[in-house]
Tab-separated table of C-alpha atoms in Angstrom:
chain	number	residue	atom	x	y	z
A	157	MET	CA	25.216	-2.877	-26.716
A	158	ILE	CA	23.430	0.163	-25.296
A	159	LYS	CA	20.136	-0.621	-23.617
A	160	ARG	CA	17.331	1.883	-24.104
A	161	VAL	CA	15.059	2.374	-21.087
A	162	LEU	CA	11.760	4.257	-21.055
A	163	VAL	CA	10.761	5.940	-17.777
A	164	VAL	CA	7.081	6.919	-17.844
A	165	ASP	CA	6.506	8.137	-14.260
A	166	LYS	CA	8.239	10.719	-12.092
A	167	VAL	CA	11.367	9.479	-10.344
A	168	HIS	CA	14.130	10.996	-8.254
A	169	GLU	CA	17.115	12.348	-10.189
A	170	SER	CA	19.397	9.930	-8.339
A	171	LEU	CA	18.288	7.236	-10.803
A	172	PHE	CA	20.086	8.995	-13.638
A	173	GLU	CA	23.099	9.910	-11.520
A	174	GLU	CA	23.574	6.283	-10.511
A	175	LEU	CA	23.567	5.089	-14.131
A	176	LYS	CA	25.981	7.650	-15.572
A	177	GLY	CA	28.779	6.059	-17.567
A	178	LEU	CA	26.945	2.781	-18.078
A	179	PRO	CA	25.751	1.417	-21.441
A	180	VAL	CA	22.188	2.542	-20.906
A	181	GLU	CA	20.195	5.340	-22.527
A	182	MET	CA	17.344	6.672	-20.409
A	183	ASP	CA	14.351	8.424	-21.968
A	184	TYR	CA	12.563	10.267	-19.164
A	185	LEU	CA	8.984	11.011	-20.248
A	186	PRO	CA	6.932	11.354	-17.035
A	187	ASN	CA	4.137	13.278	-18.769
A	188	ILE	CA	3.581	10.724	-21.498
A	189	THR	CA	0.161	9.074	-21.587
A	190	ALA	CA	-0.290	5.322	-21.443
A	191	LYS	CA	-1.471	5.246	-25.067
A	192	GLU	CA	1.520	7.277	-26.218
A	193	ALA	CA	3.888	4.988	-24.331
A	194	GLU	CA	2.364	1.942	-25.977
A	195	THR	CA	3.064	3.363	-29.435
A	196	ILE	CA	6.803	3.744	-28.790
A	197	ILE	CA	7.576	0.860	-26.403
A	198	GLY	CA	8.783	-1.263	-29.318
A	199	LYS	CA	12.076	0.702	-29.297
A	200	TYR	CA	12.966	-0.037	-25.674
A	201	HIS	CA	14.780	-2.804	-23.857
A	202	GLY	CA	13.649	-1.634	-20.436
A	203	LEU	CA	10.663	0.051	-18.796
A	204	VAL	CA	10.304	1.920	-15.497
A	205	THR	CA	6.752	2.707	-14.387
A	206	ASN	CA	4.714	3.153	-11.254
A	207	SER	CA	1.114	2.436	-12.190
A	208	LYS	CA	0.682	4.234	-15.505
A	209	LEU	CA	1.205	1.102	-17.579
A	210	LYS	CA	-0.026	-2.464	-17.247
A	211	VAL	CA	2.470	-5.007	-18.520
A	212	ASN	CA	-0.131	-7.392	-19.932
A	213	PRO	CA	-0.323	-9.511	-23.110
A	214	ALA	CA	-1.586	-6.617	-25.264
A	215	PHE	CA	1.238	-4.370	-24.079
A	216	LEU	CA	3.837	-7.102	-24.501
A	217	GLU	CA	2.784	-7.622	-28.113
A	218	ARG	CA	3.978	-4.058	-28.800
A	219	ALA	CA	7.090	-4.369	-26.627
A	220	THR	CA	8.994	-6.436	-29.168
A	221	VAL	CA	12.505	-5.977	-27.727
A	222	LEU	CA	11.594	-5.461	-24.069
A	223	GLU	CA	13.867	-7.349	-21.674
A	224	PHE	CA	12.825	-6.009	-18.282
A	225	ALA	CA	10.185	-3.902	-16.553
A	226	ILE	CA	10.624	-2.334	-13.117
A	227	ARG	CA	7.920	-0.931	-10.898
A	228	ALA	CA	8.761	2.188	-8.918
A	229	GLY	CA	6.891	0.867	-5.911
A	230	SER	CA	5.937	-2.309	-4.128
A	231	GLY	CA	2.948	-3.832	-5.928
A	232	MET	CA	3.395	-6.508	-8.588
A	233	ASP	CA	-0.242	-6.270	-9.699
A	234	ILE	CA	0.652	-4.205	-12.782
A	235	PHE	CA	2.496	-7.217	-14.216
A	236	ASP	CA	0.992	-10.256	-15.908
A	237	LEU	CA	3.882	-12.416	-14.762
A	238	GLU	CA	2.895	-15.471	-16.777
A	239	ALA	CA	2.644	-13.495	-20.016
A	240	ALA	CA	5.907	-11.680	-19.273
A	241	GLU	CA	7.739	-14.944	-18.630
A	242	LYS	CA	6.544	-16.340	-21.958
A	243	LYS	CA	7.979	-13.249	-23.657
A	244	GLY	CA	11.235	-13.471	-21.705
A	245	VAL	CA	10.587	-10.185	-19.897
A	246	LYS	CA	11.890	-9.978	-16.332
A	247	CYS	CA	9.682	-8.033	-13.897
A	248	PHE	CA	10.835	-6.384	-10.705
A	249	ASN	CA	9.441	-4.142	-7.994
A	250	THR	CA	11.159	-2.035	-5.334
A	251	PRO	CA	9.332	-2.864	-2.081
A	252	GLU	CA	12.209	-1.967	0.227
A	253	GLY	CA	12.125	1.634	-0.936
A	254	ASN	CA	8.971	2.782	0.815
A	255	LYS	CA	8.633	0.360	3.738
A	256	ASP	CA	9.651	2.972	6.317
A	257	ALA	CA	7.281	5.545	4.819
A	258	VAL	CA	4.364	3.090	4.883
A	259	ALA	CA	5.140	1.979	8.438
A	260	GLU	CA	5.300	5.559	9.722
A	261	HIS	CA	2.071	6.476	7.944
A	262	ALA	CA	0.289	3.472	9.446
A	263	LEU	CA	1.610	4.393	12.891
A	264	GLY	CA	0.385	7.953	12.411
A	265	PHE	CA	-3.031	6.630	11.408
A	266	LEU	CA	-3.193	4.509	14.542
A	267	LEU	CA	-2.103	7.204	16.960
A	268	VAL	CA	-4.637	9.634	15.517
A	269	LEU	CA	-7.436	7.068	15.781
A	270	VAL	CA	-6.856	5.785	19.307
A	271	ASN	CA	-6.348	9.296	20.703
A	272	ASN	CA	-9.299	10.922	18.890
A	273	ILE	CA	-6.951	13.554	17.478
A	274	CYS	CA	-8.967	14.411	14.341
A	275	LYS	CA	-12.210	14.594	16.297
A	276	ALA	CA	-10.733	16.691	19.104
A	277	ASN	CA	-9.003	19.034	16.656
A	278	THR	CA	-12.278	19.696	14.839
A	279	GLU	CA	-14.095	20.329	18.105
A	280	VAL	CA	-11.524	22.799	19.433
A	281	ARG	CA	-11.546	24.689	16.128
A	282	ASN	CA	-15.301	25.025	16.592
A	283	GLY	CA	-15.009	26.292	20.155
A	284	ILE	CA	-15.829	22.950	21.788
A	285	TRP	CA	-13.662	21.793	24.701
A	286	LYS	CA	-14.310	18.132	25.621
A	287	ARG	CA	-11.705	16.235	27.625
A	288	GLU	CA	-13.459	13.174	28.985
A	289	GLU	CA	-15.204	12.459	25.678
A	290	ASN	CA	-11.794	12.368	23.956
A	291	ARG	CA	-9.967	10.139	26.425
A	292	GLY	CA	-7.596	7.989	24.375
A	293	ARG	CA	-5.913	4.600	24.598
A	294	GLU	CA	-2.268	3.545	24.996
A	295	LEU	CA	-0.695	1.189	22.495
A	296	SER	CA	1.201	-0.638	25.241
A	297	GLU	CA	-2.158	-1.959	26.472
A	298	MET	CA	-3.337	-3.094	23.041
A	299	THR	CA	-2.802	-6.061	20.704
A	300	ALA	CA	-2.193	-5.520	16.997
A	301	GLY	CA	-2.776	-8.112	14.316
A	302	ILE	CA	-0.744	-7.752	11.138
A	303	ILE	CA	-1.735	-9.719	8.038
A	304	GLY	CA	1.187	-9.955	5.636
A	305	TYR	CA	4.720	-9.924	7.006
A	306	GLY	CA	6.786	-8.607	4.133
A	307	ASN	CA	8.721	-5.349	3.978
A	308	ASN	CA	5.843	-3.110	5.064
A	309	GLY	CA	4.274	-5.432	7.603
A	310	SER	CA	7.562	-6.126	9.373
A	311	ALA	CA	8.534	-2.429	9.418
A	312	PHE	CA	5.192	-1.529	11.027
A	313	ALA	CA	5.529	-4.373	13.533
A	314	GLN	CA	8.929	-3.079	14.649
A	315	ARG	CA	7.499	0.357	15.352
A	316	LEU	CA	4.573	-1.066	17.274
A	317	ARG	CA	6.866	-3.209	19.392
A	318	ALA	CA	9.024	-0.167	20.170
A	319	MET	CA	5.894	1.437	21.636
A	320	GLY	CA	5.120	-1.580	23.794
A	321	CYS	CA	2.258	-2.943	21.695
A	322	ARG	CA	1.755	-6.697	21.561
A	323	VAL	CA	2.065	-7.762	17.920
A	324	LEU	CA	0.540	-10.851	16.321
A	325	ALA	CA	1.628	-11.590	12.756
A	326	TYR	CA	0.034	-13.833	10.146
A	327	ASP	CA	1.465	-14.616	6.724
A	328	LYS	CA	-0.092	-17.475	4.791
A	329	TYR	CA	2.975	-18.018	2.638
A	330	LYS	CA	5.725	-17.839	5.258
A	331	SER	CA	6.788	-19.634	8.419
A	332	GLY	CA	9.537	-19.028	10.945
A	333	TYR	CA	9.646	-15.348	10.013
A	334	ALA	CA	8.748	-13.650	13.290
A	335	GLU	CA	11.441	-11.505	14.831
A	336	THR	CA	12.077	-11.103	18.535
A	337	GLY	CA	8.972	-9.822	20.279
A	338	ILE	CA	6.633	-10.646	17.381
A	339	GLU	CA	4.229	-13.585	17.765
A	340	GLU	CA	3.724	-15.702	14.658
A	341	VAL	CA	0.116	-16.895	14.780
A	342	GLY	CA	-2.804	-18.166	12.738
A	343	LEU	CA	-5.773	-16.067	11.671
A	344	GLU	CA	-7.943	-17.478	14.460
A	345	GLU	CA	-5.684	-15.951	17.116
A	346	ILE	CA	-5.912	-12.578	15.393
A	347	TYR	CA	-9.713	-12.854	15.299
A	348	GLU	CA	-9.727	-13.703	19.009
A	349	GLN	CA	-7.195	-11.239	20.395
A	350	ALA	CA	-6.602	-8.252	18.123
A	351	ASP	CA	-7.669	-4.711	18.996
A	352	ILE	CA	-6.002	-3.418	15.818
A	353	LEU	CA	-5.840	-4.942	12.337
A	354	SER	CA	-3.342	-3.703	9.772
A	355	LEU	CA	-3.196	-5.072	6.221
A	356	HIS	CA	0.088	-5.468	4.341
A	357	ILE	CA	-0.737	-7.869	1.525
A	358	PRO	CA	-0.751	-7.675	-2.270
A	359	LEU	CA	-3.914	-7.557	-4.346
A	360	THR	CA	-4.582	-10.978	-5.858
A	361	GLU	CA	-7.689	-12.973	-6.710
A	362	GLU	CA	-7.327	-14.511	-3.258
A	363	THR	CA	-7.164	-11.202	-1.373
A	364	LYS	CA	-9.672	-9.188	-3.422
A	365	PHE	CA	-12.340	-7.991	-0.970
A	366	LEU	CA	-10.876	-10.238	1.709
A	367	VAL	CA	-12.198	-7.727	4.246
A	368	ASN	CA	-15.929	-8.141	3.842
A	369	LEU	CA	-18.653	-8.138	6.480
A	370	ALA	CA	-18.262	-11.840	7.275
A	371	PHE	CA	-14.531	-11.306	7.831
A	372	ILE	CA	-15.081	-8.372	10.206
A	373	GLU	CA	-17.765	-10.276	12.111
A	374	ARG	CA	-15.217	-12.915	13.102
A	375	PHE	CA	-13.339	-10.511	15.380
A	376	LYS	CA	-14.149	-10.800	19.061
A	377	ARG	CA	-13.265	-7.157	19.790
A	378	LYS	CA	-14.207	-3.866	18.131
A	379	ILE	CA	-11.088	-3.364	16.064
A	380	TYR	CA	-9.319	-0.385	14.568
A	381	LEU	CA	-8.756	-1.219	10.878
A	382	ILE	CA	-5.791	0.172	8.929
A	383	ASN	CA	-5.264	-0.386	5.210
A	384	CYS	CA	-2.109	0.929	3.550
A	385	SER	CA	-1.896	-1.916	1.025
A	386	ARG	CA	-4.387	-2.093	-1.863
A	387	GLY	CA	-7.863	-0.597	-1.987
A	388	LYS	CA	-9.752	-3.573	-3.383
A	389	ILE	CA	-8.768	-5.703	-0.400
A	390	VAL	CA	-11.363	-3.832	1.694
A	391	SER	CA	-15.018	-3.560	0.687
A	392	ILE	CA	-16.294	-0.054	1.409
A	393	SER	CA	-19.903	-1.257	1.537
A	394	ALA	CA	-18.829	-3.880	4.094
A	395	LEU	CA	-17.180	-1.189	6.207
A	396	LYS	CA	-20.383	0.832	6.106
A	397	LYS	CA	-22.376	-2.146	7.370
A	398	ALA	CA	-19.746	-2.985	9.998
A	399	PHE	CA	-19.928	0.529	11.454
A	400	GLU	CA	-23.714	0.382	11.434
A	401	LYS	CA	-23.546	-2.872	13.408
A	402	GLY	CA	-21.030	-1.433	15.891
A	403	LEU	CA	-18.251	-3.845	14.913
A	404	LEU	CA	-15.458	-1.282	14.417
A	405	SER	CA	-13.820	1.248	16.718
A	406	GLY	CA	-12.351	3.115	13.767
A	407	ALA	CA	-10.830	2.795	10.320
A	408	ALA	CA	-7.976	4.516	8.506
A	409	LEU	CA	-7.646	3.974	4.759
A	410	ASP	CA	-4.870	5.216	2.508
A	411	VAL	CA	-6.318	3.301	-0.447
A	412	LEU	CA	-9.832	2.793	-1.818
A	413	GLU	CA	-11.453	0.207	-4.053
A	414	ASN	CA	-12.029	3.027	-6.566
A	415	GLU	CA	-9.500	5.850	-6.263
A	416	LYS	CA	-10.804	7.803	-9.250
A	417	MET	CA	-13.043	10.115	-7.263
A	418	ASP	CA	-14.646	11.602	-10.367
A	419	GLN	CA	-15.636	8.144	-11.591
A	420	LEU	CA	-17.380	6.717	-8.525
A	421	THR	CA	-20.710	5.038	-9.103
A	422	ALA	CA	-23.639	6.519	-7.210
A	423	GLN	CA	-23.517	3.574	-4.795
A	424	GLN	CA	-19.765	3.880	-4.246
A	425	ALA	CA	-20.088	7.600	-3.576
A	426	SER	CA	-22.940	7.006	-1.126
A	427	ASP	CA	-21.105	4.236	0.746
A	428	LEU	CA	-17.928	6.281	0.987
A	429	LYS	CA	-19.733	9.393	2.188
A	430	SER	CA	-21.423	7.341	4.893
A	431	LEU	CA	-17.961	6.604	6.313
A	432	PHE	CA	-17.040	10.276	6.720
A	433	SER	CA	-17.241	10.405	10.488
A	434	GLU	CA	-15.171	11.196	13.563
A	435	ASN	CA	-13.716	7.684	13.753
A	436	THR	CA	-12.476	7.359	10.175
A	437	ILE	CA	-9.453	8.832	8.378
A	438	PHE	CA	-8.690	8.858	4.658
A	439	THR	CA	-5.550	9.822	2.744
A	440	PRO	CA	-5.019	9.735	-1.064
A	441	HIS	CA	-2.646	6.746	-1.464
A	442	ILE	CA	0.328	8.581	0.053
A	443	ALA	CA	1.505	6.114	2.706
A	444	GLY	CA	4.670	5.311	0.765
A	445	TRP	CA	4.877	8.747	-0.844
A	446	THR	CA	7.632	10.606	0.999
A	447	HIS	CA	10.542	12.601	-0.378
A	448	GLU	CA	12.887	10.013	1.120
A	449	SER	CA	11.059	7.013	-0.359
A	450	LYS	CA	11.159	8.629	-3.810
A	451	ARG	CA	14.956	8.761	-3.573
A	452	LYS	CA	15.278	5.257	-2.119
A	453	ILE	CA	13.064	3.753	-4.814
A	454	SER	CA	15.085	5.417	-7.578
A	455	GLU	CA	18.309	4.097	-6.070
A	456	LEU	CA	16.816	0.605	-5.992
A	457	ILE	CA	15.719	0.887	-9.632
A	458	ALA	CA	19.272	1.865	-10.539
A	459	ALA	CA	20.614	-1.123	-8.601
A	460	ARG	CA	18.226	-3.464	-10.450
A	461	ILE	CA	19.333	-2.079	-13.837
A	462	LYS	CA	23.023	-2.352	-12.907
A	463	ARG	CA	22.585	-6.023	-12.050
A	464	LEU	CA	20.751	-6.665	-15.319
A	465	LEU	CA	23.507	-4.955	-17.293
């Protein structure tokens, strides 16, 4: 039996190359809207999406023959796993595909922050030449705390270790995971010793706004905060207050609690604007968004479909 698969987000062409000759019919509709996809999903056995669709009970009611759904990315937050299991729909993600991209982006964030690169670049472009004021720090003299030691967290840790940085790792749901040179610790040790905090955890009810003011206040040092995971893990208003209280050395965010810039509330816009300073960096959710990761993710999607077939 031929399986029909709907692809609703842009993917690398290698996905289709990998599946040639197999009993699968791919409908590639990257420009389809979520509402349009919902009206036709009843014809498909499989779904490939990034974040356009939420596989929730309402969606599953329409997906009458759906057997599997695959996310072109790492997060599982688009899936209601309990509802999917009841319907017999298998859900997968592809977290290995962009781990190197995320790790390199996080490392870039960190190097820019600790060496004042954005600040110094702006000053030079404006005819200002300040050396002493832009004296940086060396990673080999710093301690990084990583919360979440999955694909992304471990890839970032490896790069930090290669640069001589001491790395402390905490993962609530794992033990015995630390590789050579990585110290597996509890949160208290990260609070006590970290100069850098990098988040690599999924968005759940437990982690939503985990990084609030009380959380930041527990650190003994002024930390550099990096978030390349999910926006709603970090409260922007809490960051604003933390900077005002002198608790942070810098922050680099690839994700925001509200990424729809044209739909920010007045308070959200005000809080975010208050963070636009020389010791903050923002990018538009592109940490895992490289040309190479696009290909790798598509190859992993193809591998998932092959196994299902």
